[in-house]
Every structure is written in structure tokens, then in C-alpha cells.
Short mmCIF file of C-alpha atoms in Angstrom, two decimals:
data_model
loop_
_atom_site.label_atom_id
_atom_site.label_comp_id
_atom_site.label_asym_id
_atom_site.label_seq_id
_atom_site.Cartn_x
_atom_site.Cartn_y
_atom_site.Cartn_z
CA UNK A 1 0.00 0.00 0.00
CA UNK A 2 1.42 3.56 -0.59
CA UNK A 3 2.30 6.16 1.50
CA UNK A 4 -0.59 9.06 0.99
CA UNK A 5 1.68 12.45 0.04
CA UNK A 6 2.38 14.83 2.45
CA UNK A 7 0.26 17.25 0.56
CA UNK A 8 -2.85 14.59 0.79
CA UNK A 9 -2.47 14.35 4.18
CA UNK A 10 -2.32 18.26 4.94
CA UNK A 11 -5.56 18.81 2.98
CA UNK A 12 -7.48 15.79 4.92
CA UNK A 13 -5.79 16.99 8.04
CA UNK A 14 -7.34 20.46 7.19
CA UNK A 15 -11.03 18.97 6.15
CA UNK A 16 -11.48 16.91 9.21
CA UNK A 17 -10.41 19.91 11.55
CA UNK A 18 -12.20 22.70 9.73
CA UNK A 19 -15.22 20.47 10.15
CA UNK A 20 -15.02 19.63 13.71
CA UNK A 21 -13.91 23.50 14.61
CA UNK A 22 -13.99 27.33 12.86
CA UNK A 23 -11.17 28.09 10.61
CA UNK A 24 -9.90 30.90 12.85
CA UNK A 25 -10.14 28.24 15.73
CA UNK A 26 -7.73 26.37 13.76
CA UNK A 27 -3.90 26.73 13.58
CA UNK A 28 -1.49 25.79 10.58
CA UNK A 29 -0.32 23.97 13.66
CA UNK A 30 -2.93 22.46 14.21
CA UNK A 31 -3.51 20.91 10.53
CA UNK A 32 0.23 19.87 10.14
CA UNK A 33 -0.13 17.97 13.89
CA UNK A 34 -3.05 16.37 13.15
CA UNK A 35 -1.68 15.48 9.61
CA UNK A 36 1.40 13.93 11.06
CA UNK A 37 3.89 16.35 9.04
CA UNK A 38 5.99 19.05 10.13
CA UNK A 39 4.82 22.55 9.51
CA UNK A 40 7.03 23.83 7.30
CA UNK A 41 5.52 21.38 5.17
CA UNK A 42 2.35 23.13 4.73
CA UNK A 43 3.75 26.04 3.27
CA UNK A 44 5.61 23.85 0.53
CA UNK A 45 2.23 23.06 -0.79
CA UNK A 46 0.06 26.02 0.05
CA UNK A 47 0.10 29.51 -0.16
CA UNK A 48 -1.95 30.42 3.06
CA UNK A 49 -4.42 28.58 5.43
CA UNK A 50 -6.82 31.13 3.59
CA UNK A 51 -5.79 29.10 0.19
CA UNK A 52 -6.16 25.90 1.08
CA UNK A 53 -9.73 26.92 2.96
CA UNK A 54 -11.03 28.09 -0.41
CA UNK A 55 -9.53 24.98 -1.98
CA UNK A 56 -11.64 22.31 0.40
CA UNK A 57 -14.50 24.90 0.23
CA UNK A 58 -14.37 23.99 -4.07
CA UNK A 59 -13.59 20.04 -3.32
CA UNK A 60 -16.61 20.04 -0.13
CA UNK A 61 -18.94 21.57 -2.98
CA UNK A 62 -18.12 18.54 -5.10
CA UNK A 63 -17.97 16.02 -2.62
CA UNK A 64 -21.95 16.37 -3.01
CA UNK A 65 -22.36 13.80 -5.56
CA UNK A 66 -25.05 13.20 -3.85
CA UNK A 67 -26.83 16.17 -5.09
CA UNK A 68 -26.75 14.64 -8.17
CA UNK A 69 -29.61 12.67 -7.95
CA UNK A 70 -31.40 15.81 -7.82
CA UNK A 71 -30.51 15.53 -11.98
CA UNK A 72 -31.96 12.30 -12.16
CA UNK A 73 -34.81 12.16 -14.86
CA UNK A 74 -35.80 8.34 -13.70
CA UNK A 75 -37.07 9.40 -10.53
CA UNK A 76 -40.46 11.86 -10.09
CA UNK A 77 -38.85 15.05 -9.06
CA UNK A 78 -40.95 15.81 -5.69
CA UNK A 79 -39.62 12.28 -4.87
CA UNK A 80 -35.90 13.39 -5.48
CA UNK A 81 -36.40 15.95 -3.59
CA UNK A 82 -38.04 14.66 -0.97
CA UNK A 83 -35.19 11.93 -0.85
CA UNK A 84 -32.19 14.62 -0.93
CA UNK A 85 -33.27 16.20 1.85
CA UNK A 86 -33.92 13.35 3.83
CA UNK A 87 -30.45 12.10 3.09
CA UNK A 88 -29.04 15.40 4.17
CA UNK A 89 -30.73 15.77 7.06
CA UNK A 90 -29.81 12.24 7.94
CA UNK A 91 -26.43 12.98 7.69
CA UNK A 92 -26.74 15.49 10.47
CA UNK A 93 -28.66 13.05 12.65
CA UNK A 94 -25.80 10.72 12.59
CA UNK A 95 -23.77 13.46 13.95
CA UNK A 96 -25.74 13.85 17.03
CA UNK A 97 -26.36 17.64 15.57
CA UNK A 98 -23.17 18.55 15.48
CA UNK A 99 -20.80 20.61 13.38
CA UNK A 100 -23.41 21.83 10.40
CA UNK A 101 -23.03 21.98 7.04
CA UNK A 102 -19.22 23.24 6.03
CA UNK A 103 -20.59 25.08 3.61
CA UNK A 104 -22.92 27.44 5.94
CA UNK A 105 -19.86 27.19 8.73
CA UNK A 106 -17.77 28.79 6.42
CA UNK A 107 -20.00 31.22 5.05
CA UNK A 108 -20.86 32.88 8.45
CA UNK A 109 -17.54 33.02 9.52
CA UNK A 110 -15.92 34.23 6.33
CA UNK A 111 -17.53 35.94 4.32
CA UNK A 112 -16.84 39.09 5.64
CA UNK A 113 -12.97 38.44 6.51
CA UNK A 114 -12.31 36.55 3.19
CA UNK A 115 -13.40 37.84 -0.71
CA UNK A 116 -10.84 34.68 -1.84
CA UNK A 117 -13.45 32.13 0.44
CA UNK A 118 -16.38 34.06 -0.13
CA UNK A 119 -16.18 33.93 -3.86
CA UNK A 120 -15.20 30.33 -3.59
CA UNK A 121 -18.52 30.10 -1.41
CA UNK A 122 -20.50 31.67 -4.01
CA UNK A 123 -20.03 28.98 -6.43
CA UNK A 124 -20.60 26.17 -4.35
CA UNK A 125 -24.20 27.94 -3.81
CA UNK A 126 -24.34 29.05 -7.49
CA UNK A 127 -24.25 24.76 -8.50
CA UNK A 128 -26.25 23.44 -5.57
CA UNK A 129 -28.86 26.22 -6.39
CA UNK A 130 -28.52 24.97 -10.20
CA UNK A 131 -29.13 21.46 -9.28
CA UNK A 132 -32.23 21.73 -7.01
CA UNK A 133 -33.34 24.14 -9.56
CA UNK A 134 -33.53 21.72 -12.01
CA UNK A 135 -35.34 19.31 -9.71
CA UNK A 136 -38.16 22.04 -9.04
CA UNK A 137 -38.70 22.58 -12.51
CA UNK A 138 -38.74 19.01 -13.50
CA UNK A 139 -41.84 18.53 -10.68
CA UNK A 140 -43.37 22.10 -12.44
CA UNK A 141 -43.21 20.57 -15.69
CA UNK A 142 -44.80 16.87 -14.50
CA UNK A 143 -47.40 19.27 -12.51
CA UNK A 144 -46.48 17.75 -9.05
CA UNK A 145 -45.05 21.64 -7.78
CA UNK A 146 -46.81 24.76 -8.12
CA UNK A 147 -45.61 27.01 -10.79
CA UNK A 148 -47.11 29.90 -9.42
CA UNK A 149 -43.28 31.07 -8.43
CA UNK A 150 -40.23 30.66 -10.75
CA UNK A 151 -38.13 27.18 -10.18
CA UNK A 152 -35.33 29.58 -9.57
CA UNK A 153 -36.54 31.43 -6.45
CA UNK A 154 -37.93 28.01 -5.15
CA UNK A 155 -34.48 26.42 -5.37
CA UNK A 156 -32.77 29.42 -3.37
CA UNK A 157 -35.87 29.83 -0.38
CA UNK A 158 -35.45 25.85 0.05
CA UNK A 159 -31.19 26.24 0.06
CA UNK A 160 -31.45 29.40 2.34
CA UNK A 161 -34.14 27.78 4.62
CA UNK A 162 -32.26 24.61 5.27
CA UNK A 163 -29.47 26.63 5.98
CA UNK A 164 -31.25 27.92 8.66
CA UNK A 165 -32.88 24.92 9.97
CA UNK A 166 -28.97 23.57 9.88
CA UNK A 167 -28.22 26.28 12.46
CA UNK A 168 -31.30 25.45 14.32
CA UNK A 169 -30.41 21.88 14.78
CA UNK A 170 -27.08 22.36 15.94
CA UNK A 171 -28.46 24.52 18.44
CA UNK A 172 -31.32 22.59 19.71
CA UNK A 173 -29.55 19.32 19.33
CA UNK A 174 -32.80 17.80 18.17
CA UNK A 175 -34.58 17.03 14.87
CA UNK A 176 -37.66 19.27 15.39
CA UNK A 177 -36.33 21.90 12.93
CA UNK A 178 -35.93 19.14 9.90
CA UNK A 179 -39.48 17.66 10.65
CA UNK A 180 -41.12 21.33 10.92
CA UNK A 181 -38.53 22.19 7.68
CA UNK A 182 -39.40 19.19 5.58
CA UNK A 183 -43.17 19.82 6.76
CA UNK A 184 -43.48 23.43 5.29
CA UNK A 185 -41.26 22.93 2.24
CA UNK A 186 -43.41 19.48 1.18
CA UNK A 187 -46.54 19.65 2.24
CA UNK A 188 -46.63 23.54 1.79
CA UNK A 189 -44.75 25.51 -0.32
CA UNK A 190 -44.14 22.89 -2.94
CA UNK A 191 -47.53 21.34 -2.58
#
């Protein structure tokens, strides 16, 4: 079996901690100890922790593959749906609550102290938005969601409200908000 390279081991050093803690409550020391590699290692493969923050912000986005099956034609769109954000929320569960979505962690902490991470952000919205876009307009076109607002705005209110109910869980430690979220968004606002 071979040796992972140092600079694997930095960046999944680096995506375990800045999931378990903030980035600012995170040390180059911190990544190159838990990585198993001296620290002047980490600057012989990145610029800045800022750099390689926006660089796992870009590779969290696509770890989502996931989200793909929001693209999936074979399966009735308020089903796919439906099933995304029960697999999401799932995830959490099995976290005991904890941690949130990267994603949203790094947007409130960031987006103000970084333009490099918030840009990097903005994309990772931009193609999540795209992608449960698609599956809103899919259920518009089969009739199963309302068309009476654009597929567009639909796709951002659910992204922005689960957000939200993310930050809600993690502070009540329970799944209330997911039940009252997937509540509204099915039975409501797409119904």
C-alpha cells in the first residue's frame, strides 16, 4: 500500500479539523499535527491557510455527488427531492447535531474576513442552487409543484431555509427543525 503524500495528508488533516472547529479556531499547527507532518511542510504546498480553505470549500462543494440525484430524470422530481433532503438531514442526525453543514460554517464566519473564500462560497451555492433548480422545474413541468413562483426562487428559499434549519439543529440538538422544515417545504410551499 502507498504512503498518501504529504500534501494529501495536509488537505485531509485540514477537512477533518475545519469540520469539527472554525477556521480561525484552527492553527497551521494544528492541521500539520493532526496530519502527522511538520509545519514547514504546509507552506511547501500552500500559499496560506486562507488558500487551502477556499480549496476544500471547491472540493466540499463537489464532494456532493449526492446532489446529483437531484438531476436524475428516472425518478419523479418531488420524490428526489423529498429523498435529498432526507439524506441530508440524515447525515446530520448521525452526527448527534453537530458541526453543520461546512458550507454554511464557512460562510458565516468568512464571508466578511475573506473575498478569496467568499467567492469560492458563491459557487458552491451558485451549483447546488442549479441542481435543485432543475429538480423544481422538473416537478413544475410533470405538474407535481406549483408554478405559481419561478423554479429559480424556489431552489434558493429551500437552500437558504435549510441553511437555517442547519443552524437550528445544531443549536437545539434535536430534529424538530428538519421535521417542521421538511413539513413546510413538502406539504406547503411545494404542494
Amino acid at each position: 500500500m502507498s504512503k498518501p503524500n504529504t500534501r494529501d495528508q495536509i488537505f485531509d488533516a485540514a477537512m477533518k479539523l475545519l469540520s469539527q472547529r472554525a477556521f480561525n479556531a484552527c492553527s497551521v499547527q494544528d492541521i500539520t499535527t493532526e496530519a502527522g507532518v511538520p509545519k514547514g511542510s504546509f507552506y511547501n504546498h500552500f500559499e496560506s491557510k486562507e488558500a487551502l480553505a477556499a480549496e476544500i470549500v471547491g472540493h466540499y462543494g463537489e464532494l456532493g455527488k449526492w446532489r446529483d440525484m437531484l438531476l436524475d430524470d428516472s425518478v419523479p422530481a418531488l420524490e428526489r427531492l423529498k429523498r435529498y433532503f432526507t439524506i441530508v438531514n440524515g447525515r446530520m442526525a448521525e452526527r448527534g447535531y453537530q458541526h453543520g453543514c461546512m458550507i454554511g460554517n464557512m460562510s458565516a464566519e468568512l464571508a466578511e474576513q475573506s473575498p478569496v473564500i467568499r467567492g469560492q462560497l458563491g459557487e458552491v451555492y451558485k451549483n447546488w442552487t442549479a441542481k435543485l433548480e432543475y429538480a423544481v422545474a422538473a416537478g413544475q413541468r410533470e405538474g407535481t409543484i406549483p408554478d405559481k413562483t419561478s423554479a429559480q426562487v424556489l431552489a434558493s428559499f429551500l437552500l437558504n431555509a435549510w441553511e437555517g434549519t442547519i443552524l437550528r439543529v445544531r443549536v437545539e440538538r434535536s430534529s424538530v427543525p428538519f421535521e417542521q422544515f421538511m413539513d413546510l417545504a413538502f406539504n406547503k410551499i411545494l404542494a
